Coordinates of C-alpha atoms in Angstrom, one line a residue:
Chain A
X1 CA 0.0 0.0 0.0
X2 CA 1.3 3.4 -1.0
X3 CA -0.1 6.2 1.3
X4 CA 0.5 9.9 0.5
X5 CA 0.1 12.5 3.2
X6 CA -0.5 16.0 1.8
X7 CA -2.1 19.3 2.8
X8 CA -2.9 22.3 0.7
X9 CA -1.9 24.6 3.6
X10 CA 1.6 24.3 5.0
X11 CA 2.3 23.6 8.7
X12 CA -0.8 21.6 9.4
X13 CA 1.3 18.6 10.6
X14 CA 1.9 16.5 7.5
X15 CA 5.4 15.5 8.5
X16 CA 4.5 14.6 12.1
X17 CA 1.7 12.5 10.9
X18 CA 3.8 10.8 8.2
X19 CA 6.4 10.1 10.9
X20 CA 3.8 8.5 13.1
X21 CA 2.4 6.3 10.2
X22 CA 6.0 5.2 9.4
X23 CA 6.6 4.0 13.0
X24 CA 3.5 1.9 13.7
X25 CA 4.8 -1.2 12.1
X26 CA 8.3 -2.4 11.0
X27 CA 9.5 -2.7 7.5
X28 CA 8.2 0.6 6.0
X29 CA 9.6 2.6 3.2
X30 CA 9.3 6.3 4.0
X31 CA 9.6 8.7 1.1
X32 CA 10.0 12.4 2.0
X33 CA 8.7 14.1 -1.1
X34 CA 8.7 17.6 0.3
X35 CA 11.9 18.1 -1.6
X36 CA 11.7 21.8 -1.1
X37 CA 11.9 21.5 2.6
X38 CA 12.7 17.9 3.5
X39 CA 12.5 17.4 7.3
X40 CA 12.0 13.8 8.2
X41 CA 15.7 13.0 8.0
X42 CA 16.0 15.1 11.1
X43 CA 13.8 12.7 13.1
X44 CA 15.1 9.5 11.6
X45 CA 18.8 10.2 10.8
X46 CA 18.9 7.6 8.0
X47 CA 22.2 6.1 6.7
X48 CA 23.4 7.3 3.3
X49 CA 23.6 4.2 1.2
X50 CA 22.8 5.9 -2.1
X51 CA 23.2 9.4 -3.5
X52 CA 22.1 10.5 -6.9
X53 CA 22.4 13.8 -8.7
X54 CA 19.2 15.3 -9.9
X55 CA 19.5 17.7 -12.8
X56 CA 16.5 20.0 -12.3
X57 CA 17.0 22.3 -15.2
X58 CA 19.5 23.6 -17.8
X59 CA 20.2 27.4 -17.7
X60 CA 21.3 29.4 -20.7
X61 CA 24.7 31.0 -20.5
X62 CA 26.1 33.5 -23.1
X63 CA 29.7 33.4 -24.3
X64 CA 30.6 37.0 -24.2
X65 CA 33.5 36.6 -26.6
X66 CA 31.5 35.4 -29.6
X67 CA 28.2 37.2 -28.8
X68 CA 27.5 40.0 -31.3
X69 CA 24.7 41.5 -29.1
X70 CA 22.4 41.2 -32.1
X71 CA 19.4 40.7 -29.7
X72 CA 17.7 38.0 -31.6
X73 CA 17.5 35.9 -28.5
X74 CA 15.7 38.7 -26.7
X75 CA 12.9 38.6 -29.3
X76 CA 12.5 34.9 -29.0
X77 CA 12.6 34.5 -25.2
X78 CA 9.1 34.1 -23.8
X79 CA 10.2 34.3 -20.1
X80 CA 11.5 37.9 -20.2
X81 CA 14.8 36.4 -19.2
X82 CA 17.1 38.2 -21.7
X83 CA 17.7 41.9 -21.7
X84 CA 19.7 44.5 -23.5
X85 CA 21.6 46.4 -20.7
X86 CA 23.5 49.3 -22.3
X87 CA 24.0 47.5 -25.5
X88 CA 25.1 44.2 -23.9
X89 CA 22.8 41.2 -24.0
X90 CA 22.5 39.6 -20.5
X91 CA 20.5 36.6 -19.2
X92 CA 18.6 36.8 -16.0
X93 CA 19.3 33.4 -14.5
X94 CA 16.3 33.6 -12.2
X95 CA 13.9 34.2 -15.0
X96 CA 15.4 31.6 -17.4
X97 CA 13.1 28.6 -17.8
X98 CA 15.7 26.5 -19.6
X99 CA 13.7 26.0 -22.8
X100 CA 16.9 26.1 -24.9
X101 CA 15.2 28.1 -27.7
X102 CA 17.8 31.0 -27.5
X103 CA 20.6 28.5 -27.8
X104 CA 19.0 27.0 -30.9
X105 CA 18.4 30.2 -32.7
X106 CA 21.6 32.2 -31.9
X107 CA 23.3 33.0 -35.2
X108 CA 26.8 33.1 -33.6
X109 CA 26.1 29.9 -31.5
X110 CA 27.1 31.9 -28.4
X111 CA 24.6 30.4 -26.0
X112 CA 25.1 27.1 -24.3
X113 CA 23.0 25.3 -21.7
X114 CA 24.6 24.5 -18.4
X115 CA 23.0 21.9 -16.1
X116 CA 22.0 22.9 -12.6
X117 CA 23.2 19.7 -10.8
X118 CA 23.2 20.6 -7.1
X119 CA 20.0 18.8 -6.2
X120 CA 20.2 15.3 -4.7
X121 CA 18.2 12.2 -4.0
X122 CA 19.3 10.1 -1.0
X123 CA 18.4 6.6 0.1
X124 CA 19.3 4.7 3.2
X125 CA 18.2 2.8 6.2
X126 CA 16.4 4.2 9.3
X127 CA 15.3 2.5 12.5
X128 CA 12.0 1.3 11.1
X129 CA 12.9 0.4 7.5
X130 CA 14.2 2.3 4.5
X131 CA 14.0 5.9 3.7
X132 CA 14.3 7.9 0.5
X133 CA 14.4 11.7 0.3
X134 CA 15.1 14.4 -2.1
X135 CA 16.8 17.8 -1.5
X136 CA 16.1 20.4 -4.1
X137 CA 18.9 22.9 -4.3
X138 CA 17.4 26.4 -3.5
X139 CA 15.8 28.3 -6.4
X140 CA 15.5 25.3 -8.6
X141 CA 12.5 24.2 -10.5
X142 CA 11.0 21.0 -11.7
X143 CA 10.6 19.6 -8.2
X144 CA 7.8 17.3 -9.6
X145 CA 10.5 15.4 -11.4
X146 CA 12.6 15.0 -8.3
X147 CA 9.4 13.7 -6.5
X148 CA 9.0 11.2 -9.3
X149 CA 12.6 10.1 -8.8
X150 CA 12.1 9.7 -5.0
X151 CA 8.9 7.7 -5.5
X152 CA 10.5 5.4 -8.2
X153 CA 13.4 4.6 -5.8
X154 CA 11.0 4.0 -3.0
X155 CA 9.1 1.4 -5.1
X156 CA 12.3 -0.3 -6.1
X157 CA 13.5 -0.6 -2.5
X158 CA 10.0 -1.8 -1.4
X159 CA 10.1 -4.6 -4.0
X160 CA 13.7 -5.6 -3.3
X161 CA 13.1 -5.8 0.5
X162 CA 9.6 -7.2 0.2
X163 CA 8.2 -4.3 2.2
X164 CA 4.5 -3.7 1.6
X165 CA 4.0 -0.2 2.9
X166 CA 5.3 3.1 1.4
X167 CA 4.5 6.2 3.4
X168 CA 4.9 9.4 1.4
X169 CA 5.3 12.8 3.1
X170 CA 4.2 15.3 0.5
X171 CA 4.8 19.0 -0.1
X172 CA 2.3 21.8 0.6
X173 CA 0.3 23.5 -2.2
X174 CA -1.5 22.0 -5.2
X175 CA 1.0 22.4 -8.0
X176 CA 3.4 20.2 -9.9
X177 CA 5.2 18.5 -6.9
X178 CA 1.9 17.6 -5.3
X179 CA 0.5 16.2 -8.4
X180 CA 3.6 14.0 -8.8
X181 CA 3.3 13.0 -5.1
X182 CA -0.3 11.6 -5.5
X183 CA -0.3 10.2 -9.0
X184 CA -1.0 6.5 -8.8
X185 CA -1.0 6.1 -5.0
X186 CA -3.5 3.9 -3.2
X187 CA -4.5 6.4 -0.5
X188 CA -4.3 10.1 -0.1
X189 CA -4.5 11.6 3.4
X190 CA -5.2 15.3 3.6
X191 CA -4.1 17.0 6.8
X192 CA -5.9 20.2 7.6
X193 CA -6.4 22.5 10.6
X194 CA -9.5 24.3 11.9
X195 CA -8.8 27.8 10.4
X196 CA -10.5 29.6 7.6
X197 CA -7.3 29.3 5.6
X198 CA -7.2 25.6 6.3
X199 CA -10.7 25.1 5.0
X200 CA -10.1 27.2 1.9
X201 CA -6.9 25.3 1.1
X202 CA -8.6 21.9 1.9
X203 CA -11.2 22.7 -0.8
X204 CA -8.6 23.4 -3.4
X205 CA -6.7 20.2 -2.4
X206 CA -9.8 18.0 -2.5
X207 CA -10.5 19.4 -6.0
X208 CA -7.0 18.4 -7.2
X209 CA -7.2 14.9 -5.6
X210 CA -10.7 14.4 -7.1
X211 CA -9.3 15.1 -10.6
X212 CA -7.1 12.0 -10.2
X213 CA -10.0 9.9 -8.8
X214 CA -8.0 8.8 -5.8
X215 CA -9.2 7.4 -2.5
X216 CA -9.0 10.3 -0.1
X217 CA -9.5 10.9 3.6
X218 CA -9.0 13.9 5.9
X219 CA -7.4 14.3 9.3
X220 CA -8.3 17.5 11.2
X221 CA -5.3 18.4 13.3
X222 CA -5.3 20.6 16.3
X223 CA -9.1 20.5 16.0
X224 CA -9.8 21.9 19.5
X225 CA -8.0 25.2 18.7
X226 CA -11.3 26.1 17.1
X227 CA -14.0 23.4 17.5
X228 CA -16.6 25.3 15.5
X229 CA -14.3 25.6 12.5
X230 CA -13.5 21.9 12.9
X231 CA -17.2 21.2 12.7
X232 CA -17.5 23.4 9.6
X233 CA -14.7 21.4 8.0
X234 CA -16.3 18.1 9.0
X235 CA -19.6 19.2 7.4
X236 CA -17.7 20.2 4.2
X237 CA -16.0 16.7 4.1
X238 CA -19.3 15.0 4.6
X239 CA -20.9 17.0 1.8
X240 CA -18.0 15.8 -0.5
X241 CA -18.2 12.2 0.7
X242 CA -14.7 12.5 2.1
X243 CA -14.1 10.5 5.3
X244 CA -12.7 12.3 8.3
X245 CA -10.5 9.5 9.8
X246 CA -9.3 11.5 12.8
X247 CA -9.7 14.7 14.8
X248 CA -6.5 15.2 16.7
X249 CA -6.4 17.7 19.6
X250 CA -3.6 20.2 20.1
X251 CA -1.0 18.7 22.4
X252 CA 2.5 19.9 23.0
X253 CA 3.6 16.3 23.1
X254 CA 3.8 16.5 19.2
X255 CA 6.3 19.3 19.4
X256 CA 8.2 17.6 22.2
X257 CA 8.4 14.4 20.2
X258 CA 9.9 16.4 17.3
X259 CA 12.4 18.2 19.6
X260 CA 13.5 14.7 20.8
X261 CA 13.8 13.5 17.2
X262 CA 11.1 10.9 17.6
X263 CA 7.7 10.3 16.1
X264 CA 4.8 10.8 18.5
X265 CA 4.2 7.0 18.4
X266 CA 7.8 6.4 19.6
X267 CA 7.9 9.3 22.0
X268 CA 4.5 8.9 23.7
X269 CA 3.1 5.5 22.7
X270 CA 0.4 5.7 25.3
X271 CA -0.8 9.2 24.6
X272 CA -4.2 10.0 23.3
X273 CA -2.8 11.3 20.0
X274 CA -0.8 8.1 19.4
X275 CA -4.0 6.1 19.9
X276 CA -6.0 8.4 17.5
X277 CA -3.4 8.1 14.9
X278 CA -3.2 4.3 15.1
X279 CA -7.0 4.2 14.8
X280 CA -6.8 6.5 11.7
X281 CA -4.2 4.3 10.1
X282 CA -6.4 1.3 10.8
X283 CA -9.4 3.0 9.1
X284 CA -7.2 3.9 6.2
X285 CA -6.1 0.3 5.7
X286 CA -9.7 -0.9 5.8
X287 CA -11.2 1.7 3.5
Chain B
X1 CA 7.5 57.9 4.8
X2 CA 9.5 59.2 1.9
X3 CA 11.1 56.1 0.5
X4 CA 9.5 53.3 -1.4
X5 CA 10.1 49.8 0.0
X6 CA 9.2 46.3 -1.2
X7 CA 9.1 43.7 1.6
X8 CA 8.7 40.0 1.0
X9 CA 7.3 37.9 3.9
X10 CA 8.5 34.3 3.4
X11 CA 9.4 31.0 5.1
X12 CA 11.0 27.7 4.1
X13 CA 8.5 25.8 6.1
X14 CA 4.8 26.1 5.4
X15 CA 2.3 27.2 8.1
X16 CA 4.7 29.2 10.2
X17 CA 2.7 32.4 9.9
X18 CA 3.6 34.3 6.8
X19 CA 0.0 35.2 6.1
X20 CA -0.6 36.1 9.8
X21 CA 2.3 38.6 9.6
X22 CA 1.5 39.9 6.1
X23 CA -2.2 40.7 6.8
X24 CA -1.6 42.3 10.1
X25 CA 1.4 44.4 8.9
X26 CA -0.8 45.5 6.0
X27 CA -3.7 46.3 8.2
X28 CA -1.6 48.3 10.7
X29 CA 0.0 50.3 7.8
X30 CA -3.2 51.0 5.9
X31 CA -4.9 52.2 9.1
X32 CA -2.1 54.7 9.7
X33 CA -2.8 56.1 6.2
X34 CA 0.3 54.6 4.5
X35 CA -0.1 53.9 0.8
X36 CA 0.4 50.2 0.8
X37 CA -0.3 47.3 -1.5
X38 CA -0.4 43.7 -0.3
X39 CA 0.3 41.0 -2.9
X40 CA -0.8 37.5 -2.1
X41 CA 1.8 35.6 -4.0
X42 CA 0.9 32.2 -2.6
X43 CA -1.0 31.5 -5.8
X44 CA -1.5 27.8 -5.1
X45 CA -3.3 28.6 -1.9
X46 CA -4.1 32.3 -1.6
X47 CA -5.7 33.2 1.7
X48 CA -5.2 36.9 2.4
X49 CA -8.7 37.8 1.1
X50 CA -10.2 35.6 3.8
X51 CA -9.0 38.2 6.3
X52 CA -9.1 41.4 4.4
X53 CA -12.3 42.9 3.0
X54 CA -11.8 44.9 -0.1
X55 CA -13.9 46.3 -2.9
X56 CA -13.3 44.4 -6.2
X57 CA -11.6 46.7 -8.7
X58 CA -10.6 44.5 -11.7
X59 CA -9.1 41.2 -12.6
X60 CA -7.2 39.8 -15.5
X61 CA -6.4 36.4 -16.8
X62 CA -2.9 35.1 -17.0
X63 CA -2.4 32.8 -19.9
X64 CA 0.4 31.0 -21.7
X65 CA 0.6 30.0 -25.4
X66 CA 0.2 26.2 -26.1
X67 CA 0.7 24.7 -29.5
X68 CA -2.0 23.3 -31.7
X69 CA -0.9 20.9 -34.3
X70 CA -2.7 20.7 -37.7
X71 CA -2.2 17.1 -38.7
X72 CA -3.2 17.8 -42.3
X73 CA 0.0 19.9 -42.6
X74 CA 2.3 17.9 -40.3
X75 CA 4.7 15.6 -42.1
X76 CA 5.8 13.8 -38.9
X77 CA 9.4 14.9 -39.1
X78 CA 9.7 15.0 -35.3
X79 CA 11.6 18.3 -35.2
X80 CA 9.1 19.9 -32.8
X81 CA 9.4 16.9 -30.5
X82 CA 13.2 17.3 -30.6
X83 CA 13.0 21.0 -29.8
X84 CA 10.6 20.6 -26.9
X85 CA 12.6 20.6 -23.6
X86 CA 9.6 19.7 -21.5
X87 CA 8.3 16.4 -23.0
X88 CA 5.2 18.2 -23.9
X89 CA 5.0 16.7 -27.4
X90 CA 4.3 13.0 -27.7
X91 CA 5.6 11.7 -31.1
X92 CA 5.9 8.4 -32.8
X93 CA 7.4 8.1 -36.3
X94 CA 6.0 4.6 -36.9
X95 CA 3.0 4.4 -36.7
X96 CA 2.7 8.1 -37.3
X97 CA 1.3 9.8 -34.2
X98 CA 1.7 13.3 -32.6
X99 CA 0.0 14.8 -29.6
X100 CA 0.4 17.9 -27.5
X101 CA 0.6 17.2 -23.7
X102 CA -0.7 20.6 -22.6
X103 CA 0.0 20.0 -18.9
X104 CA 3.7 19.7 -19.6
X105 CA 3.9 22.7 -21.9
X106 CA 5.7 25.8 -20.6
X107 CA 4.7 28.0 -23.6
X108 CA 8.3 28.7 -24.7
X109 CA 7.3 28.6 -28.4
X110 CA 10.3 26.4 -29.5
X111 CA 8.0 23.9 -31.3
X112 CA 6.5 26.7 -33.4
X113 CA 10.0 27.8 -34.4
X114 CA 11.0 24.3 -35.2
X115 CA 8.1 23.5 -37.5
X116 CA 8.9 24.4 -41.1
X117 CA 5.5 23.3 -42.5
X118 CA 3.2 25.8 -40.8
X119 CA 1.5 22.9 -38.9
X120 CA 1.8 24.5 -35.5
X121 CA -0.3 27.5 -34.4
X122 CA -0.8 28.6 -30.8
X123 CA -3.8 29.1 -28.5
X124 CA -4.1 30.7 -25.1
X125 CA -4.3 28.5 -22.1
X126 CA -5.5 29.9 -18.8
X127 CA -3.0 29.6 -15.9
X128 CA -4.8 31.7 -13.4
X129 CA -6.0 35.2 -12.5
X130 CA -4.8 38.3 -10.8
X131 CA -7.5 40.3 -9.0
X132 CA -7.2 43.7 -7.4
X133 CA -9.3 44.8 -4.4
X134 CA -9.4 48.3 -3.0
X135 CA -9.1 48.2 0.8
X136 CA -8.6 51.9 1.5
X137 CA -8.2 55.1 -0.6
X138 CA -4.6 54.2 -1.5
X139 CA -4.3 50.6 -0.4
X140 CA -5.0 47.5 -2.4
X141 CA -4.9 43.8 -2.0
X142 CA -3.7 42.0 -5.1
X143 CA -4.4 38.3 -5.3
X144 CA -2.6 35.8 -7.5
X145 CA -4.7 32.7 -7.9
X146 CA -3.5 29.7 -9.9
X147 CA -6.1 27.6 -11.7
X148 CA -6.5 24.2 -10.0
X149 CA -4.7 21.5 -12.0
X150 CA -2.0 23.9 -13.4
X151 CA 1.5 22.9 -12.6
X152 CA 3.4 26.1 -11.8
X153 CA 2.2 29.2 -10.1
X154 CA 5.2 31.3 -11.3
X155 CA 3.6 33.1 -14.3
X156 CA 0.6 34.2 -12.2
X157 CA 2.9 35.4 -9.4
X158 CA 5.1 37.4 -11.8
X159 CA 2.0 39.3 -13.2
X160 CA 0.6 40.0 -9.7
X161 CA 3.9 41.5 -8.5
X162 CA 4.1 43.6 -11.6
X163 CA 0.6 45.1 -11.1
X164 CA 1.4 46.2 -7.5
X165 CA 4.1 48.7 -8.6
X166 CA 2.2 51.8 -7.6
X167 CA 2.5 52.2 -3.8
X168 CA 4.9 53.5 -1.2
X169 CA 5.0 50.2 0.6
X170 CA 4.6 46.8 -1.2
X171 CA 4.2 43.7 0.9
X172 CA 4.6 40.3 -0.8
X173 CA 3.1 37.3 1.0
X174 CA 5.3 34.6 -0.4
X175 CA 4.7 31.0 -1.2
X176 CA 6.5 28.5 1.1
X177 CA 9.7 26.7 0.2
X178 CA 12.9 27.9 -1.4
X179 CA 12.3 26.8 -5.0
X180 CA 11.2 28.7 -8.0
X181 CA 7.9 30.3 -6.7
X182 CA 9.7 31.6 -3.7
X183 CA 12.6 33.0 -5.7
X184 CA 10.3 34.8 -8.2
X185 CA 8.6 36.4 -5.2
X186 CA 11.6 37.6 -3.3
X187 CA 13.7 38.5 -6.4
X188 CA 12.4 42.0 -6.6
X189 CA 12.1 42.7 -2.8
X190 CA 14.3 45.1 -1.0
X191 CA 14.0 43.3 2.3
X192 CA 12.8 39.8 3.3
X193 CA 11.1 38.9 6.5
X194 CA 11.5 35.2 7.3
X195 CA 8.8 33.7 9.6
X196 CA 9.8 30.6 11.5
X197 CA 8.8 28.6 14.5
X198 CA 11.1 27.3 17.3
X199 CA 11.1 23.6 16.3
X200 CA 13.8 21.5 14.6
X201 CA 11.8 21.5 11.3
X202 CA 11.4 25.3 11.5
X203 CA 15.1 25.8 12.1
X204 CA 16.2 23.4 9.4
X205 CA 14.0 25.2 6.8
X206 CA 15.0 28.6 8.1
X207 CA 18.7 27.8 7.6
X208 CA 18.0 26.9 4.0
X209 CA 16.0 30.1 3.4
X210 CA 18.8 32.2 4.9
X211 CA 21.4 30.5 2.8
X212 CA 19.4 31.0 -0.3
X213 CA 18.7 34.7 0.4
X214 CA 22.4 35.3 1.2
X215 CA 23.4 33.8 -2.1
X216 CA 21.0 36.2 -3.8
X217 CA 22.4 39.1 -1.8
X218 CA 19.1 39.8 -0.1
X219 CA 18.9 41.5 3.3
X220 CA 16.7 39.6 5.8
X221 CA 15.4 39.5 9.3
X222 CA 13.5 36.9 11.2
X223 CA 10.2 36.7 13.1
X224 CA 9.8 33.7 15.5
X225 CA 6.2 32.7 15.7
X226 CA 4.6 30.4 18.4
X227 CA 7.5 31.2 20.7
X228 CA 7.3 29.1 23.8
X229 CA 6.7 25.9 21.9
X230 CA 9.7 23.8 20.9
X231 CA 13.1 24.9 22.0
X232 CA 15.6 27.8 22.0
X233 CA 17.9 26.6 19.2
X234 CA 16.5 29.1 16.7
X235 CA 17.5 32.0 19.0
X236 CA 21.0 30.6 19.3
X237 CA 21.2 30.3 15.6
X238 CA 20.1 33.9 15.0
X239 CA 22.7 35.2 17.4
X240 CA 25.5 33.1 15.9
X241 CA 24.6 34.1 12.4
X242 CA 24.1 37.7 13.4
X243 CA 20.6 37.8 12.0
X244 CA 18.1 40.3 13.5
X245 CA 15.2 39.0 15.4
X246 CA 12.5 41.5 14.3
X247 CA 9.7 40.2 16.4
X248 CA 8.7 37.3 18.6
X249 CA 5.0 36.2 18.7
X250 CA 4.2 34.0 21.7
X251 CA 2.2 30.8 21.3
X252 CA -1.2 31.9 22.6
X253 CA -4.5 30.1 22.0
X254 CA -6.3 33.4 21.8
X255 CA -4.1 34.6 18.9
X256 CA -4.7 31.2 17.2
X257 CA -8.4 31.5 17.7
X258 CA -8.6 35.0 16.3
X259 CA -6.7 33.9 13.2
X260 CA -8.7 30.7 12.7
X261 CA -11.9 32.7 12.5
X262 CA -10.5 34.9 9.8
X263 CA -9.9 37.9 12.1
X264 CA -7.0 40.3 12.5
X265 CA -5.3 40.6 15.8
X266 CA -4.2 44.1 14.9
X267 CA -7.9 45.0 14.8
X268 CA -8.9 43.1 17.9
X269 CA -6.3 44.7 20.3
X270 CA -4.6 48.1 20.1
X271 CA -1.5 46.5 21.6
X272 CA -0.9 44.3 18.5
X273 CA -1.7 47.1 16.1
X274 CA 1.1 49.1 17.8
X275 CA 3.4 46.0 17.6
X276 CA 2.9 45.7 13.9
X277 CA 3.5 49.5 13.3
X278 CA 6.7 49.1 15.3
X279 CA 7.6 46.0 13.2
X280 CA 7.5 48.2 10.1
X281 CA 9.8 50.8 11.6
X282 CA 12.2 48.1 12.6
X283 CA 12.2 46.8 9.1
X284 CA 12.9 50.3 7.7
X285 CA 15.8 50.7 10.1
X286 CA 17.2 47.2 9.2
X287 CA 16.9 47.9 5.5
X288 CA 18.6 51.2 5.9
X289 CA 21.5 49.6 7.7
X290 CA 21.9 46.7 5.3
X291 CA 24.7 44.6 6.8
X292 CA 25.8 42.5 3.9

């Protein structure tokens, strides 16, 4: 079973819940697909058995010696990434999308494409199984493709080790990396919080997940910080036929677990929250 | 106020309180009569409008060009497929088959340039909208909203930031992370406010944000939200790295409650309105004494 934990809104508790799910049973593959801000390695300190370079994008670079400053590339660039600055043609690296068109049409063949190769995928062993995670080098794009790479590796490892469960900690938002995270998984768990923003983001997330016709359920985290809003969210879920598999109260034990580099299941196995999360996971498996 | 300033409010980790800071800072400034525009750049999940009432002014669509292939003119040479750097053209030479995968297209136009047979034309594809709301005489909320199902929020963010140009103070409520959407948002900012929380995850993501901003030559300061939860490591880090702590917001259930109901703490209590006004002055001072 491949379970993806996502949330439209950031900071709702995805990673803490993924960590809990990954420590309820042995022999789990944990894939941290929040490649923009990977955090689970902090809790689980996995070994580094494998490291792979991920080329996120190629950026255009002009060879100043052969460039005639004709400006043809400026006309062709659709990303507003090339400018004439006092008669000199310059590329804005931040705006360059890496489409390579400028390099193809340059009459003096002065533009080459340089790979951005600082992003990495890592795989190793942690105390409860295997772990795969990606780290996107700052400012880079195409994190969806790095997510694909992490998930592919997780599947291979699961097969090789005969592990049946893959837990995926997803990124926030609803864009490319999220779509890559949920494509083809068995279960999607959406973690939300009882705020107006949480509800708004949940709606957009449900919309995306529905487009892919995936089995989805919701966990309302910190529900008691605003019980009325939690009820509104629950009503919304019912109206959409989305199952709410847990309502988790706010408890400092979750933060304390994190500070101690443990999942809440490991840190406080007898706590109310640990029980609720075990129940939620059970419901997920049955659904 | 005599100088224009553009401030981005950002964080590596999601849910640390970017929107909380942005909307309250905006509110405190517009109440004091400052000409301020707030741009909600979190186009995947824009929320500022849940907190700030404004009168709708105008909106415009953000589109990109996607190719349309006329198979009656196509000779299946495969050159467009070769030119496409985004795997947005599916092509088979035998049996002859060609399709545009619109979801993958970035609208660069390379395929149109490649085609020598006039088989490729372009149509507009909707990526999202930018909407402008008037909050006060001289203050607007500008919302970037990506269409659900679109892969990248960047083009919508770029257009929203452009349309905010006319104000003394521009606040950019940034998307989370340190990848492309974040970079596009902070690229034009004079000063970046990083919002974090005192947890190991918060600190790890803060480090990454600081490193990124330093490599871009951006001046930044930090707000610690939900202080009291977690541990003190973030404060040690700020000291060691000589980064200014602009403000510390305690973890307080009443603040969380106000926010969760879509209300502004700077409207609910004069004390917080004052704190956000002070925050702005601190930012101005910090920006004036840019340390690197």
